[in-house]
PDB file of C-alpha atoms in Angstrom:
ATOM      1  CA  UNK A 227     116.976 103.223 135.809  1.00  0.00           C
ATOM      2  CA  UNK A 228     119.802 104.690 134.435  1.00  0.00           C
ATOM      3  CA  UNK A 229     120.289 107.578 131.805  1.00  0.00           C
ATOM      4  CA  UNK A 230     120.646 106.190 128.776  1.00  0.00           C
ATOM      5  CA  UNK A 231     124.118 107.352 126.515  1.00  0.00           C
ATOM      6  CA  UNK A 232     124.070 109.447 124.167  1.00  0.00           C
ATOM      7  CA  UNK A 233     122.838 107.778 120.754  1.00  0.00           C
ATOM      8  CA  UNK A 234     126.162 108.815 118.580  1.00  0.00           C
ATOM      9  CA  UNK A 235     128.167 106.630 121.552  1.00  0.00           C
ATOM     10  CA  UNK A 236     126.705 103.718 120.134  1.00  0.00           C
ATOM     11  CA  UNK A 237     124.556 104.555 116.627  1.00  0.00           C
ATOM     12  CA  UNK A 238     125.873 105.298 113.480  1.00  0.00           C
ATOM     13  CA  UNK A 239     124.136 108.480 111.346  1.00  0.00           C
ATOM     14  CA  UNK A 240     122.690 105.824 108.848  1.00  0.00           C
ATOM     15  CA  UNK A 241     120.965 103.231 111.708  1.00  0.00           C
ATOM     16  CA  UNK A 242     117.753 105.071 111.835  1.00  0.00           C
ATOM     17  CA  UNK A 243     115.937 103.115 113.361  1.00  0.00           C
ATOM     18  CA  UNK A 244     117.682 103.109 116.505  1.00  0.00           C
ATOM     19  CA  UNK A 245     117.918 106.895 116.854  1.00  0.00           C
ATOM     20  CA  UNK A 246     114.135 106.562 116.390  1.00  0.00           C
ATOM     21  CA  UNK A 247     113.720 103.937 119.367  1.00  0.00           C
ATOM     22  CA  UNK A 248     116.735 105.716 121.342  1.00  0.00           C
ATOM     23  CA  UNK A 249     114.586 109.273 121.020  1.00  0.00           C
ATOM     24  CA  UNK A 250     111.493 107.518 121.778  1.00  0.00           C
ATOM     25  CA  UNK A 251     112.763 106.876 125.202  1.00  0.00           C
ATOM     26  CA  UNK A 252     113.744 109.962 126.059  1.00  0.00           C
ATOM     27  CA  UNK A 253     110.825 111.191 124.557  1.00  0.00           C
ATOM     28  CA  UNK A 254     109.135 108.999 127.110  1.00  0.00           C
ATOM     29  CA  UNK A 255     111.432 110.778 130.030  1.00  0.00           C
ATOM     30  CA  UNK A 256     110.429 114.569 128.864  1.00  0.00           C
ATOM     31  CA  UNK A 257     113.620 115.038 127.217  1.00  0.00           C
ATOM     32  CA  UNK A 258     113.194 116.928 124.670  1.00  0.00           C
ATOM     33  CA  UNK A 259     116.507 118.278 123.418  1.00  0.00           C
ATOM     34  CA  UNK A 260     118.098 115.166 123.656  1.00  0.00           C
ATOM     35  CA  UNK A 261     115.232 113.626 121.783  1.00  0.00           C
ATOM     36  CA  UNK A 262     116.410 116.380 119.037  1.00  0.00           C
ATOM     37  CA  UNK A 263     120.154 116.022 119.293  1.00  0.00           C
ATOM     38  CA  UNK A 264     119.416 112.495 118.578  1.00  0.00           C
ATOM     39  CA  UNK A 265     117.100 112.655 115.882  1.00  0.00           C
ATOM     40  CA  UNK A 266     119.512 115.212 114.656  1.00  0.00           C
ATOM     41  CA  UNK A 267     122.289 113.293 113.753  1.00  0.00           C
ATOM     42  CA  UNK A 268     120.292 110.462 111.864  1.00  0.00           C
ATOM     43  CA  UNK A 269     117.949 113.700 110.062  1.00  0.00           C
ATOM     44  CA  UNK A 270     121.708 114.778 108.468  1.00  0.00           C
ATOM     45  CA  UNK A 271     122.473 111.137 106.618  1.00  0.00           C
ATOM     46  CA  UNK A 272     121.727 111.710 103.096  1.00  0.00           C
ATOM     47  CA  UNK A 273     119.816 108.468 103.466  1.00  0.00           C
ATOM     48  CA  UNK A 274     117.328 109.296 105.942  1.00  0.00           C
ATOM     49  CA  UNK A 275     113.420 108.802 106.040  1.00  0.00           C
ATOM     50  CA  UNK A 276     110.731 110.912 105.485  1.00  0.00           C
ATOM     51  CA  UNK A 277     109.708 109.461 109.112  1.00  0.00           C
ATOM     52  CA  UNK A 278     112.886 110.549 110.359  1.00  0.00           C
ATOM     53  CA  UNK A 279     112.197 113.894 109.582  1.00  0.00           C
ATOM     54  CA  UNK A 280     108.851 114.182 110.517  1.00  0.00           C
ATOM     55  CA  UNK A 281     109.580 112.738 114.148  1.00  0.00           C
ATOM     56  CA  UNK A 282     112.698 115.390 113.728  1.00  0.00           C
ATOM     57  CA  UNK A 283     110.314 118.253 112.857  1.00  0.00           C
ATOM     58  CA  UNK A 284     108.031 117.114 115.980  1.00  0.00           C
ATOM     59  CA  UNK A 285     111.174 117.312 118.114  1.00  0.00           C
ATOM     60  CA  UNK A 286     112.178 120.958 117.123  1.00  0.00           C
ATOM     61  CA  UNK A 287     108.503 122.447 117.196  1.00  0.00           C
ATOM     62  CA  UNK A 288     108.399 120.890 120.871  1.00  0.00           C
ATOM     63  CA  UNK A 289     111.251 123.176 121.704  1.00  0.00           C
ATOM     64  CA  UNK A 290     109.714 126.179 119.653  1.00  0.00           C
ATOM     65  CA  UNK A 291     112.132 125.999 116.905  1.00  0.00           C
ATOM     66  CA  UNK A 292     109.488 126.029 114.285  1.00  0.00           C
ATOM     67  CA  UNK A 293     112.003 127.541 111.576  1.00  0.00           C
ATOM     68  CA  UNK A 294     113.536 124.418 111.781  1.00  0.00           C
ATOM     69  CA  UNK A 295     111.317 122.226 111.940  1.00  0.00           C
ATOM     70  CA  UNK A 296     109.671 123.751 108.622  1.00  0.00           C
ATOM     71  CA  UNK A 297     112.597 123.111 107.073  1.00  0.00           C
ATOM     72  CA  UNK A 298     112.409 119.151 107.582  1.00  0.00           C
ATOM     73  CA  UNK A 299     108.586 119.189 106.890  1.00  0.00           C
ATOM     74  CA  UNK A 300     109.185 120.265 103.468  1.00  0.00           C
ATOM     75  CA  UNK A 301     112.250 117.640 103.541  1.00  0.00           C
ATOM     76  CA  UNK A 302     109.434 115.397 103.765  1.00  0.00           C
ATOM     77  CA  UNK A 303     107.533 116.600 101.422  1.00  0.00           C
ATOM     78  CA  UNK A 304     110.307 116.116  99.122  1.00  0.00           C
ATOM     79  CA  UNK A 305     110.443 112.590  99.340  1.00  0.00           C
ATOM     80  CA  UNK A 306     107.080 111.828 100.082  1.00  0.00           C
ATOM     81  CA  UNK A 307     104.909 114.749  98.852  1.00  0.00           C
ATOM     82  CA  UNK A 308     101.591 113.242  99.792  1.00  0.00           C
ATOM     83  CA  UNK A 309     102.570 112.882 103.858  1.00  0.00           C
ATOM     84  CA  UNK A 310      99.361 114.521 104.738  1.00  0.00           C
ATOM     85  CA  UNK A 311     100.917 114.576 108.331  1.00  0.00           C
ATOM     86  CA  UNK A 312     103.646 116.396 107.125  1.00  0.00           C
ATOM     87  CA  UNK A 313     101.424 119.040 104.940  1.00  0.00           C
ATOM     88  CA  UNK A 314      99.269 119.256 108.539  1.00  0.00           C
ATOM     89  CA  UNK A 315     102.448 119.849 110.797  1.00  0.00           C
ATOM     90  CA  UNK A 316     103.491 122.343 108.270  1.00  0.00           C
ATOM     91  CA  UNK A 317     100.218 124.238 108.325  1.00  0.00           C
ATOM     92  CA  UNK A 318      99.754 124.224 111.952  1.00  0.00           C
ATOM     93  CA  UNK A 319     103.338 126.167 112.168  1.00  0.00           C
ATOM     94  CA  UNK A 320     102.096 128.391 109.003  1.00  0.00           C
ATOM     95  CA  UNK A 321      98.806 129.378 110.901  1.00  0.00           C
ATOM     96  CA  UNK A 322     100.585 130.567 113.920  1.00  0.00           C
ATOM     97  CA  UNK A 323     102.859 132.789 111.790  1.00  0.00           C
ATOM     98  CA  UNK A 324     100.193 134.100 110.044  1.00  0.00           C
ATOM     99  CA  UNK A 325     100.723 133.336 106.602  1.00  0.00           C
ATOM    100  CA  UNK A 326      97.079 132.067 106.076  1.00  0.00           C
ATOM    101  CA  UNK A 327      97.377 131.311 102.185  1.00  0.00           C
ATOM    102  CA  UNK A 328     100.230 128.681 102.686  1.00  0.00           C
ATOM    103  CA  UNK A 329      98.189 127.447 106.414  1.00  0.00           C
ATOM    104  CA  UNK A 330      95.096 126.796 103.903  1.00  0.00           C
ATOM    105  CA  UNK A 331      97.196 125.218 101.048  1.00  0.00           C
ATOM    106  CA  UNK A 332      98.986 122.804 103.515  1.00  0.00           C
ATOM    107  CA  UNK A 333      95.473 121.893 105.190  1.00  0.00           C
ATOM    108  CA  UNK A 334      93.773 121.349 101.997  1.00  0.00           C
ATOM    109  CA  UNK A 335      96.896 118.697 101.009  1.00  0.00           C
ATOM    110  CA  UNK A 336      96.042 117.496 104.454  1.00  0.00           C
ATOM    111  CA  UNK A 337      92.408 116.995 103.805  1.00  0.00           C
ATOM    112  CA  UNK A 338      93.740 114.828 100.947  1.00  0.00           C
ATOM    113  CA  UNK A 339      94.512 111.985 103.120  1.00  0.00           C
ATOM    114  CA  UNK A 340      92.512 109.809 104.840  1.00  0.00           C
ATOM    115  CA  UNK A 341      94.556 110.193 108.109  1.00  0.00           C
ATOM    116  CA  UNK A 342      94.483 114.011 108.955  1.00  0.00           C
ATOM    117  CA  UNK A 343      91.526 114.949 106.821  1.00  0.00           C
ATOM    118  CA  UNK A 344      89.039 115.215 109.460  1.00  0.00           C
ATOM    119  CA  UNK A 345      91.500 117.534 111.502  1.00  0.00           C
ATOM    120  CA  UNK A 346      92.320 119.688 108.296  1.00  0.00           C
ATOM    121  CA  UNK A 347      88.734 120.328 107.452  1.00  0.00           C
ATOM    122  CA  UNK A 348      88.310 121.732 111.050  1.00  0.00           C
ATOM    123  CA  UNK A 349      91.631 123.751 110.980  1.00  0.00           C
ATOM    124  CA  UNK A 350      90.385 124.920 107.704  1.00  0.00           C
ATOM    125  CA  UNK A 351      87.331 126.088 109.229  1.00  0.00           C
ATOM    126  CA  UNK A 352      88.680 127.450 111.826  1.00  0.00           C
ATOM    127  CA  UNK A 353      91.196 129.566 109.983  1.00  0.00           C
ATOM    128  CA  UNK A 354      88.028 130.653 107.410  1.00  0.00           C
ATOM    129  CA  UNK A 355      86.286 131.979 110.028  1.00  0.00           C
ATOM    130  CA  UNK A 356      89.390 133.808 111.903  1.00  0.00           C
ATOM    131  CA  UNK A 357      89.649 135.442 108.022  1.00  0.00           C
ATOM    132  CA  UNK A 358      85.602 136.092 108.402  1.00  0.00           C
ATOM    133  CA  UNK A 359      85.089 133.584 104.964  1.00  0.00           C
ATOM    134  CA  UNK A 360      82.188 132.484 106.506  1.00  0.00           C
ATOM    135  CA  UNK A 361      80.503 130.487 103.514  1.00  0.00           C
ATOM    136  CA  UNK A 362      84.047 128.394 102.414  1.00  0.00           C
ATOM    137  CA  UNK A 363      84.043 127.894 106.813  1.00  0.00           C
ATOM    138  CA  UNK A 364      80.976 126.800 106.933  1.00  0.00           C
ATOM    139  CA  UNK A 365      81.525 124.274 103.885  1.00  0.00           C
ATOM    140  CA  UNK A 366      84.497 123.133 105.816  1.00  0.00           C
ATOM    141  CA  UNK A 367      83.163 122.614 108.440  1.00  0.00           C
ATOM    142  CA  UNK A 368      80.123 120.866 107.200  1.00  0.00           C
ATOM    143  CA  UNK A 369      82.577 118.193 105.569  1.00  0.00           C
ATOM    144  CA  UNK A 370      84.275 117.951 108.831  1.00  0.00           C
ATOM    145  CA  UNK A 371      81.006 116.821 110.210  1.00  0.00           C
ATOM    146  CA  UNK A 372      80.530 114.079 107.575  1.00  0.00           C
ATOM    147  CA  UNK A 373      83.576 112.214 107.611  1.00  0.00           C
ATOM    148  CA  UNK A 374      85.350 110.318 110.306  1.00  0.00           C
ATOM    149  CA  UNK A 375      87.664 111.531 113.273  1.00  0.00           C
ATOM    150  CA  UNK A 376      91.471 111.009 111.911  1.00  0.00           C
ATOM    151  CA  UNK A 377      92.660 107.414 113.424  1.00  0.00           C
TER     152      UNK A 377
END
């Protein structure tokens, strides 16, 4: 097959969707900083999606630019402050900077949501008993065990 052109040859900023199906190809391919230099032009129209950033955010922690990618998770958060993927992605990058208070608030908004609580409550858990919290681990993890894996 043959590379595909460069997204901004043939997408405008504000047609989101096809920077999301462009970058989904390449994501497909292994390519990850195109995937991002095509998600970033659509991620800088004032009009773009929460998923936009998210799938951004993705992008830019693949290629250990996790500053950056904070930055759009909380973009998300603006517009959609209940994206428990969003408050999960954000914690995950939180926990491996070790700032543990913001990692636990972010899981706990994660826990919120039907789709990432089962992973929060065992990143919660885990991060509990890295702190040596035992009891509020062991509660975590105990809810963990009595809900359902995230779809």
């Amino acid at each position: 097959t043959q590379p595909l052109p460069p997204a901004h040859e043939y997408l405008l900023p504000s047609e989101h969707q096809g920077h999301i199906q462009h970058a989904a190809a390449l994501m497909h391919d292994e390519k990850n900083q195109e995937v991002v230099d095509t998600l970033k032009v659509a991620a800088s129209d004032h009009t773009a999606t929460p998923k936009l950033h998210l799938d951004y955010a993705f992008s830019l922690t693949k290629l250990g630019r996790t500053h950056e990618a904070k930055k759009h998770n909380y973009t998300v958060l603006n517009l959609d402050p209940s994206c428990g993927i969003a408050h999960f992605h954000l914690a995950d990058i939180l926990s491996a900077n070790k700032n543990i208070a913001q990692a636990l608030y972010h899981y706990r908004q994660a826990a919120t949501c039907a789709a990432t609580r089962h992973t929060a409550l065992l990143c919660m858990g885990t991060l509990y008993l890295n702190t040596k919290n035992y009891d509020t681990a062991l509660t975590c993890l105990q809810q963990a065990d009595s809900c359902q894996p995230d779809d």
